[in-house]
Amino acid sequence: MTAPGPAGPGTAGFDLVVRSRRTVTPDGERAAAVAVSGGRIAALHDYAAPLAAAEDVDLRDLALLPGLVDTHVHVNEPGRAHWEGFATATRAAAAGGVTTIVDMPLNSLPPTVDVPALDAKLRAAGGQCHVDVGFWGGAVPGNVKDLRPLHDRGVFGFKCFLSPSGVEEFPPLRPPEVRRAMEEIAAFDGLLIVHAEDPALLGEPGGPTYRHFLDSRPGAAERRAVERVIGLARETGARTHILHVSSADCLEPLAAAQADGVRLSAETCPHYLTLTAEEVPESDTSFKCCPPIRSAANRDLLWDGLARGVLSCVVSDHSPSTPDLKVPDFAAAWGGVASLQLGLAAVWTEASRRGHGLAAVARWMAAGPAALARVPGKGAIVPGADADLVAFDPGATVSVDARRLHHRNPVTPYHGRTLRGAVLTTWLRGRPVDGEPHGVFLFGEQCSESRR
């Protein structure tokens, strides 16, 4: 795919040119040559334009996507790096076409609920990252005083739970505490991201099967929590985002609030768009996540909500664990899906079947998450953006073997499935992601130190 860069008279030399007849831009697919200088996209030229460059890559009819932005990743380091760590997570991300992740504040020890904990995470991640990495802070009982300092240090927003998180060191907020956090976050125009399930409507599974687990976390629990969050967002004016929507029952109140001008957005995940409750094997707890994977009919409605823009992002919620925690009992097993490396192929497999193109996938998995977190310079192939690029073969088929993934532990519900689409090369700021980590830390625009 590589050819010498032709030197045209009067043209400036570029570090890299990547050509594709299927370059995915915010305006759709077009034939283009993407010229890169100093790690950024310098210009978009005609596909066959003569350009002088140190390297000229012609993908021909393969697609060129913007690097994906995954704003929902549990890396778990420090403290639980045996579940996942920055080296393995970011290698998996790059192999899946993801060039930016934003790390969740829980499952690491300590959780990122104050500045010293953020500093501990930065020390742990240093020198390990194969893609660029940003960080969420956490909103937990008693840490309202820590929210602004974390914001000033560059976290992209704050995560809270309305129901138990699954780890004791990251407890949920009660409704008055959510209001107080929203008021504080609204004062500096920050962002609150919410795991929205009403604990009053959750129960203990009545048995070990997936049906028992699913019945214990009904869609009504999501909807009631979303309605409560909408009311608080309306009253406080805080920017608010609903995480991992699994129930289509949430779409109606979300759409109504958005139409009323409430500063509210929402996401869903590849597993809710591609997997169904009907196909979960009896004891395969790799499918267990909270909220749960629901019916095929529900999945169809989520796709409709995505197409209508009610859901604006598709992100992984990569929440891995060691195999021993995935015991074959849905009541006792750890709840989390490992899919960071597979999200693009999983979504493309189902999106293409439903008539959606690569431009839509890039909007949901790159531009949308970048806009949500206000991550500068990411998520689109446009001049001035970071040269985060992905060579993608949309027609390839791949049989997933969990043992060959870069995730630290070989546990995923996609094992054995055939997915459509393959990532061939990932460039981070114009450099191929290979064996040498060259990712940097990203911080919010309010932070004077935007990169390390």
Short mmCIF file of C-alpha atoms in Angstrom, two decimals:
data_model
loop_
_atom_site.label_atom_id
_atom_site.label_comp_id
_atom_site.label_asym_id
_atom_site.label_seq_id
_atom_site.Cartn_x
_atom_site.Cartn_y
_atom_site.Cartn_z
CA MET A 1 0.00 0.00 0.00
CA THR A 2 3.04 2.27 0.17
CA ALA A 3 4.48 4.15 -2.78
CA PRO A 4 7.11 6.87 -3.10
CA GLY A 5 5.73 10.36 -2.64
CA PRO A 6 5.59 12.22 -5.95
CA ALA A 7 7.16 15.65 -5.80
CA GLY A 8 5.13 18.30 -7.56
CA PRO A 9 6.65 21.67 -8.45
CA GLY A 10 6.10 24.23 -5.74
CA THR A 11 4.50 21.79 -3.27
CA ALA A 12 5.61 21.74 0.34
CA GLY A 13 6.92 18.50 1.78
CA PHE A 14 4.68 16.60 4.20
CA ASP A 15 5.61 14.01 6.79
CA LEU A 16 2.91 11.65 5.57
CA VAL A 17 0.21 11.45 2.93
CA VAL A 18 -2.56 8.84 3.19
CA ARG A 19 -4.78 8.40 0.15
CA SER A 20 -8.11 6.62 0.01
CA ARG A 21 -11.06 6.62 -2.35
CA ARG A 22 -13.17 6.15 0.78
CA THR A 23 -11.91 8.85 3.14
CA VAL A 24 -14.56 9.39 5.83
CA THR A 25 -14.96 13.10 6.63
CA PRO A 26 -17.70 14.95 8.54
CA ASP A 27 -19.36 15.55 5.15
CA GLY A 28 -19.35 11.86 4.22
CA GLU A 29 -17.08 9.62 2.18
CA ARG A 30 -14.90 11.15 -0.52
CA ALA A 31 -11.78 10.31 -2.48
CA ALA A 32 -9.00 12.30 -0.83
CA ALA A 33 -5.34 12.54 0.05
CA VAL A 34 -4.81 13.45 3.71
CA ALA A 35 -1.59 15.40 4.18
CA VAL A 36 0.07 15.33 7.60
CA SER A 37 2.70 17.65 9.09
CA GLY A 38 3.90 17.82 12.67
CA GLY A 39 1.35 15.28 13.86
CA ARG A 40 -1.65 17.20 12.56
CA ILE A 41 -3.74 17.09 9.42
CA ALA A 42 -2.36 19.90 7.29
CA ALA A 43 -4.81 19.65 4.38
CA LEU A 44 -7.13 17.44 2.38
CA HIS A 45 -6.28 17.24 -1.30
CA ASP A 46 -7.70 15.44 -4.30
CA TYR A 47 -7.01 11.73 -4.18
CA ALA A 48 -4.48 11.80 -7.05
CA ALA A 49 -2.88 15.15 -6.24
CA PRO A 50 0.94 15.12 -6.62
CA LEU A 51 2.28 15.77 -3.12
CA ALA A 52 5.82 15.58 -1.78
CA ALA A 53 5.97 13.52 1.40
CA ALA A 54 8.40 11.43 3.38
CA GLU A 55 5.84 8.62 3.14
CA ASP A 56 2.90 8.22 0.77
CA VAL A 57 0.38 5.47 1.55
CA ASP A 58 -2.31 4.62 -0.99
CA LEU A 59 -5.17 2.60 0.48
CA ARG A 60 -7.00 2.62 -2.84
CA ASP A 61 -10.54 1.31 -2.12
CA LEU A 62 -9.96 0.58 1.54
CA ALA A 63 -11.55 3.06 3.93
CA LEU A 64 -9.73 5.77 5.88
CA LEU A 65 -11.50 6.59 9.14
CA PRO A 66 -10.75 9.11 11.85
CA GLY A 67 -9.29 7.50 14.95
CA LEU A 68 -12.11 6.49 17.25
CA VAL A 69 -12.62 8.16 20.62
CA ASP A 70 -13.79 5.85 23.41
CA THR A 71 -14.91 7.86 26.41
CA HIS A 72 -15.97 4.85 28.50
CA VAL A 73 -13.02 2.60 29.36
CA HIS A 74 -12.19 0.99 32.71
CA VAL A 75 -8.42 0.56 32.66
CA ASN A 76 -8.28 -0.39 36.39
CA GLU A 77 -4.65 0.65 36.97
CA PRO A 78 -3.31 1.22 39.61
CA GLY A 79 -4.66 -1.31 42.05
CA ARG A 80 -6.38 -3.82 39.77
CA ALA A 81 -3.96 -3.98 36.86
CA HIS A 82 -4.36 -7.77 36.85
CA TRP A 83 -7.86 -7.05 35.49
CA GLU A 84 -6.53 -4.62 32.87
CA GLY A 85 -3.75 -2.05 32.65
CA PHE A 86 -2.70 0.89 30.51
CA ALA A 87 -0.25 -1.10 28.36
CA THR A 88 -2.73 -3.83 27.44
CA ALA A 89 -5.80 -1.60 27.22
CA THR A 90 -4.16 0.93 24.92
CA ARG A 91 -2.67 -1.79 22.70
CA ALA A 92 -6.15 -3.28 22.37
CA ALA A 93 -7.59 0.15 21.63
CA ALA A 94 -5.15 0.80 18.81
CA ALA A 95 -5.75 -2.65 17.32
CA GLY A 96 -9.45 -1.77 17.24
CA GLY A 97 -8.99 1.64 15.60
CA VAL A 98 -9.34 3.63 18.84
CA THR A 99 -6.75 6.39 19.20
CA THR A 100 -8.13 8.19 22.27
CA ILE A 101 -9.58 6.73 25.44
CA VAL A 102 -10.95 8.46 28.52
CA ASP A 103 -10.41 6.33 31.60
CA MET A 104 -13.17 5.83 34.14
CA PRO A 105 -12.48 6.80 37.78
CA LEU A 106 -13.45 3.52 39.41
CA ASN A 107 -12.10 -0.02 39.64
CA SER A 108 -8.63 1.44 40.07
CA LEU A 109 -7.27 1.83 43.60
CA PRO A 110 -7.47 4.58 44.63
CA PRO A 111 -10.48 5.73 42.60
CA THR A 112 -10.02 9.10 40.91
CA VAL A 113 -12.04 11.16 43.38
CA ASP A 114 -9.41 13.76 44.32
CA VAL A 115 -6.23 15.27 42.90
CA PRO A 116 -3.80 12.93 44.72
CA ALA A 117 -5.63 9.95 43.22
CA LEU A 118 -5.39 11.49 39.76
CA ASP A 119 -1.67 12.00 40.28
CA ALA A 120 -1.33 8.34 41.29
CA LYS A 121 -3.05 7.31 38.08
CA LEU A 122 -0.79 9.53 35.98
CA ARG A 123 2.27 7.97 37.59
CA ALA A 124 0.94 4.47 36.94
CA ALA A 125 0.15 5.20 33.30
CA GLY A 126 3.37 7.02 32.46
CA GLY A 127 5.31 5.53 29.56
CA GLN A 128 2.78 2.75 28.93
CA CYS A 129 0.18 4.30 26.62
CA HIS A 130 -0.06 3.29 22.96
CA VAL A 131 -2.88 5.79 22.35
CA ASP A 132 -3.74 9.17 23.87
CA VAL A 133 -5.43 8.99 27.28
CA GLY A 134 -7.67 11.37 29.21
CA PHE A 135 -9.35 10.90 32.56
CA TRP A 136 -12.74 11.23 34.23
CA GLY A 137 -13.05 12.20 37.87
CA GLY A 138 -15.55 10.67 40.24
CA ALA A 139 -18.44 12.20 42.20
CA VAL A 140 -19.01 10.23 45.41
CA PRO A 141 -20.50 11.10 48.80
CA GLY A 142 -18.44 13.76 50.56
CA ASN A 143 -16.16 14.88 47.71
CA VAL A 144 -17.98 17.97 46.37
CA LYS A 145 -15.01 20.04 47.55
CA ASP A 146 -12.72 17.99 45.30
CA LEU A 147 -14.66 18.48 42.06
CA ARG A 148 -13.36 21.91 41.07
CA PRO A 149 -9.71 21.05 41.84
CA LEU A 150 -10.04 17.93 39.68
CA HIS A 151 -11.67 20.02 36.94
CA ASP A 152 -8.84 22.55 37.13
CA ARG A 153 -6.31 19.70 36.81
CA GLY A 154 -7.92 18.65 33.55
CA VAL A 155 -10.37 15.80 34.07
CA PHE A 156 -13.05 15.82 31.37
CA GLY A 157 -15.98 15.46 33.75
CA PHE A 158 -17.30 13.45 36.68
CA LYS A 159 -18.95 10.06 36.93
CA CYS A 160 -21.51 9.11 39.52
CA PHE A 161 -23.71 6.12 40.24
CA LEU A 162 -27.31 6.20 41.43
CA SER A 163 -27.13 2.50 42.40
CA PRO A 164 -24.27 0.44 43.87
CA SER A 165 -21.22 0.47 41.59
CA GLY A 166 -19.99 -3.02 42.38
CA VAL A 167 -16.93 -1.79 44.31
CA GLU A 168 -17.18 -0.52 47.88
CA GLU A 169 -14.69 2.33 47.41
CA PHE A 170 -16.96 4.08 44.87
CA PRO A 171 -20.38 4.41 46.56
CA PRO A 172 -23.48 5.84 44.85
CA LEU A 173 -24.97 9.29 45.36
CA ARG A 174 -28.40 9.79 46.90
CA PRO A 175 -30.70 12.28 45.09
CA PRO A 176 -29.77 15.26 47.35
CA GLU A 177 -26.09 14.50 46.77
CA VAL A 178 -26.63 14.35 43.00
CA ARG A 179 -28.23 17.80 43.16
CA ARG A 180 -25.34 19.21 45.17
CA ALA A 181 -22.80 17.76 42.74
CA MET A 182 -24.75 19.14 39.77
CA GLU A 183 -24.89 22.60 41.31
CA GLU A 184 -21.14 22.59 41.87
CA ILE A 185 -20.36 21.22 38.40
CA ALA A 186 -22.72 23.74 36.75
CA ALA A 187 -20.81 26.57 38.44
CA PHE A 188 -17.72 25.81 36.30
CA ASP A 189 -19.62 24.41 33.28
CA GLY A 190 -18.35 20.92 33.85
CA LEU A 191 -19.99 17.63 32.87
CA LEU A 192 -21.67 14.99 35.02
CA ILE A 193 -21.93 11.50 33.54
CA VAL A 194 -24.41 9.20 35.25
CA HIS A 195 -24.88 5.46 35.67
CA ALA A 196 -28.67 5.68 35.84
CA GLU A 197 -30.50 2.78 37.45
CA ASP A 198 -32.95 3.34 40.31
CA PRO A 199 -31.85 1.12 43.22
CA ALA A 200 -35.43 0.86 44.49
CA LEU A 201 -36.37 -1.09 41.36
CA LEU A 202 -33.34 -3.39 41.37
CA GLY A 203 -33.43 -6.75 43.09
CA GLU A 204 -31.28 -9.75 43.82
CA PRO A 205 -31.43 -12.38 41.05
CA GLY A 206 -33.77 -15.22 41.99
CA GLY A 207 -31.42 -17.82 40.56
CA PRO A 208 -28.18 -18.40 38.63
CA THR A 209 -29.41 -18.01 35.03
CA TYR A 210 -29.32 -15.06 32.71
CA ARG A 211 -33.11 -14.76 32.82
CA HIS A 212 -32.96 -14.41 36.61
CA PHE A 213 -30.32 -11.69 36.28
CA LEU A 214 -32.19 -9.83 33.54
CA ASP A 215 -35.42 -9.85 35.55
CA SER A 216 -33.57 -8.33 38.50
CA ARG A 217 -32.60 -5.22 36.51
CA PRO A 218 -35.71 -4.16 34.54
CA GLY A 219 -35.82 -1.38 31.99
CA ALA A 220 -38.12 0.51 34.35
CA ALA A 221 -35.19 1.00 36.73
CA GLU A 222 -33.27 2.78 33.99
CA ARG A 223 -36.21 4.90 32.93
CA ARG A 224 -37.09 6.06 36.44
CA ALA A 225 -33.46 7.00 37.12
CA VAL A 226 -33.20 8.85 33.80
CA GLU A 227 -36.37 10.80 34.56
CA ARG A 228 -34.96 11.80 37.95
CA VAL A 229 -31.69 12.94 36.38
CA ILE A 230 -33.58 14.93 33.73
CA GLY A 231 -35.46 16.80 36.45
CA LEU A 232 -32.23 17.69 38.26
CA ALA A 233 -30.49 18.70 35.04
CA ARG A 234 -33.43 20.94 34.16
CA GLU A 235 -33.35 22.59 37.59
CA THR A 236 -29.57 23.06 37.92
CA GLY A 237 -28.60 23.70 34.29
CA ALA A 238 -25.71 21.26 34.60
CA ARG A 239 -24.40 19.53 31.47
CA THR A 240 -25.39 15.92 32.00
CA HIS A 241 -24.81 12.68 30.13
CA ILE A 242 -26.51 9.31 30.60
CA LEU A 243 -24.13 6.39 30.35
CA HIS A 244 -24.64 3.03 28.59
CA VAL A 245 -28.36 3.20 27.83
CA SER A 246 -29.52 -0.40 27.47
CA SER A 247 -33.30 0.05 27.70
CA ALA A 248 -35.32 1.62 24.90
CA ASP A 249 -37.76 2.74 27.62
CA CYS A 250 -35.34 5.64 28.18
CA LEU A 251 -35.59 7.04 24.66
CA GLU A 252 -38.91 8.86 25.06
CA PRO A 253 -37.96 10.94 28.15
CA LEU A 254 -34.50 11.60 26.70
CA ALA A 255 -35.91 12.86 23.40
CA ALA A 256 -38.46 15.06 25.15
CA ALA A 257 -35.84 16.62 27.43
CA GLN A 258 -33.49 17.28 24.54
CA ALA A 259 -36.32 18.92 22.58
CA ASP A 260 -36.99 21.15 25.62
CA GLY A 261 -33.37 22.33 25.63
CA VAL A 262 -32.17 20.43 28.68
CA ARG A 263 -28.38 20.07 28.44
CA LEU A 264 -28.60 16.32 28.21
CA SER A 265 -27.00 13.63 26.04
CA ALA A 266 -26.82 9.87 26.13
CA GLU A 267 -24.75 6.96 24.84
CA THR A 268 -25.11 3.28 24.19
CA CYS A 269 -22.60 0.48 23.69
CA PRO A 270 -21.69 -2.10 21.04
CA HIS A 271 -23.01 -5.00 23.14
CA TYR A 272 -26.47 -3.44 23.41
CA LEU A 273 -26.53 -2.85 19.64
CA THR A 274 -25.24 -6.25 18.56
CA LEU A 275 -26.06 -8.87 21.22
CA THR A 276 -29.47 -9.98 22.49
CA ALA A 277 -30.82 -11.65 25.62
CA GLU A 278 -32.29 -14.44 23.53
CA GLU A 279 -28.84 -15.64 22.44
CA VAL A 280 -27.01 -15.55 25.79
CA PRO A 281 -25.79 -19.09 26.59
CA GLU A 282 -27.03 -20.57 29.85
CA SER A 283 -23.81 -20.16 31.85
CA ASP A 284 -21.67 -17.80 29.75
CA THR A 285 -21.22 -14.91 32.15
CA SER A 286 -18.96 -13.03 29.73
CA PHE A 287 -22.30 -11.54 28.63
CA LYS A 288 -23.07 -10.14 32.09
CA CYS A 289 -23.04 -6.35 32.39
CA CYS A 290 -24.99 -3.68 34.23
CA PRO A 291 -27.40 -2.59 32.91
CA PRO A 292 -28.01 -5.87 31.08
CA ILE A 293 -28.22 -6.87 27.44
CA ARG A 294 -31.93 -6.94 26.57
CA SER A 295 -34.20 -8.38 23.87
CA ALA A 296 -33.80 -8.26 20.10
CA ALA A 297 -36.88 -5.99 19.88
CA ASN A 298 -35.27 -3.62 22.38
CA ARG A 299 -32.06 -3.65 20.31
CA ASP A 300 -34.01 -2.53 17.23
CA LEU A 301 -35.41 0.43 19.15
CA LEU A 302 -31.92 1.44 20.32
CA TRP A 303 -30.79 1.54 16.69
CA ASP A 304 -33.74 3.81 15.95
CA GLY A 305 -32.76 6.10 18.83
CA LEU A 306 -29.23 6.23 17.49
CA ALA A 307 -30.42 7.06 13.98
CA ARG A 308 -32.64 9.85 15.36
CA GLY A 309 -29.80 11.35 17.39
CA VAL A 310 -31.36 10.73 20.79
CA LEU A 311 -28.28 8.62 21.48
CA SER A 312 -25.23 10.48 20.20
CA CYS A 313 -22.33 8.18 21.11
CA VAL A 314 -21.37 4.52 20.91
CA VAL A 315 -18.59 3.65 23.37
CA SER A 316 -17.30 0.36 24.71
CA ASP A 317 -17.85 0.43 28.49
CA HIS A 318 -14.86 -1.91 28.46
CA SER A 319 -15.07 -3.35 31.98
CA PRO A 320 -12.84 -6.45 32.17
CA SER A 321 -11.93 -8.75 35.00
CA THR A 322 -9.92 -11.89 35.57
CA PRO A 323 -11.54 -15.14 34.41
CA ASP A 324 -12.02 -16.40 37.97
CA LEU A 325 -14.48 -13.56 38.66
CA LYS A 326 -16.65 -14.68 35.74
CA VAL A 327 -17.98 -17.72 37.60
CA PRO A 328 -20.79 -19.55 35.74
CA ASP A 329 -23.50 -18.01 37.94
CA PHE A 330 -25.07 -14.77 36.74
CA ALA A 331 -25.96 -13.75 40.30
CA ALA A 332 -22.34 -14.00 41.54
CA ALA A 333 -20.22 -13.17 38.47
CA TRP A 334 -18.52 -9.82 37.90
CA GLY A 335 -20.62 -7.64 35.62
CA GLY A 336 -18.68 -6.16 32.73
CA VAL A 337 -18.11 -6.72 29.03
CA ALA A 338 -14.59 -6.71 27.58
CA SER A 339 -14.74 -5.36 24.02
CA LEU A 340 -12.35 -2.44 23.57
CA GLN A 341 -10.58 -4.03 20.62
CA LEU A 342 -13.80 -5.22 18.97
CA GLY A 343 -16.22 -2.31 19.15
CA LEU A 344 -15.67 -0.96 15.63
CA ALA A 345 -16.06 -4.33 13.94
CA ALA A 346 -19.07 -5.26 16.08
CA VAL A 347 -20.88 -2.00 15.36
CA TRP A 348 -19.97 -2.04 11.66
CA THR A 349 -21.23 -5.62 11.34
CA GLU A 350 -24.69 -4.62 12.55
CA ALA A 351 -24.71 -1.07 11.13
CA SER A 352 -23.92 -2.22 7.60
CA ARG A 353 -26.64 -4.87 7.83
CA ARG A 354 -29.10 -2.11 8.73
CA GLY A 355 -28.06 0.21 5.91
CA HIS A 356 -25.88 2.65 7.84
CA GLY A 357 -22.60 3.79 6.29
CA LEU A 358 -19.12 4.37 7.64
CA ALA A 359 -19.79 8.10 8.00
CA ALA A 360 -22.52 7.34 10.54
CA VAL A 361 -20.27 4.94 12.42
CA ALA A 362 -17.52 7.58 12.55
CA ARG A 363 -20.04 10.13 13.84
CA TRP A 364 -21.17 7.81 16.63
CA MET A 365 -17.76 6.42 17.60
CA ALA A 366 -15.36 9.32 16.92
CA ALA A 367 -16.94 12.75 16.53
CA GLY A 368 -19.75 12.20 19.05
CA PRO A 369 -17.58 11.06 21.98
CA ALA A 370 -14.98 13.77 21.23
CA ALA A 371 -17.70 16.43 21.33
CA LEU A 372 -19.20 15.00 24.51
CA ALA A 373 -15.97 15.24 26.48
CA ARG A 374 -14.74 18.33 24.60
CA VAL A 375 -11.54 16.51 23.70
CA PRO A 376 -9.74 18.99 21.44
CA GLY A 377 -8.37 17.98 18.03
CA LYS A 378 -9.95 14.53 17.96
CA GLY A 379 -12.69 12.62 16.18
CA ALA A 380 -12.66 13.92 12.59
CA ILE A 381 -10.53 14.05 9.47
CA VAL A 382 -10.34 17.83 9.09
CA PRO A 383 -7.43 20.26 8.71
CA GLY A 384 -5.96 21.19 12.08
CA ALA A 385 -7.05 18.01 13.86
CA ASP A 386 -4.58 15.48 15.19
CA ALA A 387 -3.60 13.03 12.45
CA ASP A 388 -5.30 10.08 14.15
CA LEU A 389 -6.21 7.82 11.24
CA VAL A 390 -7.38 4.25 10.70
CA ALA A 391 -7.00 2.11 7.59
CA PHE A 392 -10.09 -0.10 7.63
CA ASP A 393 -11.19 -2.94 5.37
CA PRO A 394 -15.00 -2.84 5.65
CA GLY A 395 -15.48 -6.06 3.66
CA ALA A 396 -13.14 -8.32 5.62
CA THR A 397 -14.52 -10.98 7.94
CA VAL A 398 -12.80 -11.95 11.16
CA SER A 399 -13.53 -14.82 13.53
CA VAL A 400 -12.92 -13.61 17.08
CA ASP A 401 -10.50 -15.62 19.18
CA ALA A 402 -10.37 -14.16 22.69
CA ARG A 403 -6.88 -15.60 23.21
CA ARG A 404 -5.48 -13.46 20.40
CA LEU A 405 -6.84 -10.15 21.65
CA HIS A 406 -4.61 -7.61 23.37
CA HIS A 407 -6.91 -7.40 26.41
CA ARG A 408 -5.10 -8.63 29.52
CA ASN A 409 -7.63 -11.44 30.09
CA PRO A 410 -9.15 -13.63 27.34
CA VAL A 411 -12.80 -13.12 28.31
CA THR A 412 -15.32 -11.62 25.87
CA PRO A 413 -18.84 -12.48 24.70
CA TYR A 414 -17.64 -12.03 21.12
CA HIS A 415 -15.43 -15.13 21.27
CA GLY A 416 -16.23 -17.37 18.31
CA ARG A 417 -18.36 -14.79 16.52
CA THR A 418 -17.65 -13.69 12.96
CA LEU A 419 -17.47 -9.91 12.64
CA ARG A 420 -17.25 -7.74 9.56
CA GLY A 421 -14.43 -5.23 9.11
CA ALA A 422 -10.74 -5.26 9.99
CA VAL A 423 -8.35 -2.54 11.17
CA LEU A 424 -5.16 -2.70 9.08
CA THR A 425 -3.14 0.27 10.34
CA THR A 426 -3.70 2.84 13.07
CA TRP A 427 -1.81 6.14 13.03
CA LEU A 428 -1.58 8.29 16.17
CA ARG A 429 -0.68 11.87 15.32
CA GLY A 430 0.77 10.66 12.04
CA ARG A 431 2.85 7.80 13.45
CA PRO A 432 1.86 4.15 13.09
CA VAL A 433 1.01 2.54 16.40
CA ASP A 434 3.49 -0.30 16.72
CA GLY A 435 5.49 -1.78 19.56
CA GLU A 436 6.72 1.52 21.05
CA PRO A 437 4.15 3.44 23.13
CA HIS A 438 3.91 7.09 22.09
CA GLY A 439 0.52 8.10 23.47
CA VAL A 440 0.24 11.23 25.59
CA PHE A 441 -2.01 12.36 28.40
CA LEU A 442 -4.89 14.62 27.43
CA PHE A 443 -6.43 17.20 29.71
CA GLY A 444 -9.45 19.45 29.42
CA GLU A 445 -9.08 22.83 27.76
CA GLN A 446 -9.45 24.54 31.15
CA CYS A 447 -6.12 23.01 32.21
CA SER A 448 -2.98 24.98 31.37
CA GLU A 449 -1.14 21.71 30.73
CA SER A 450 -2.97 20.13 27.78
CA ARG A 451 -0.47 17.32 27.23
CA ARG A 452 2.37 15.49 28.92
#
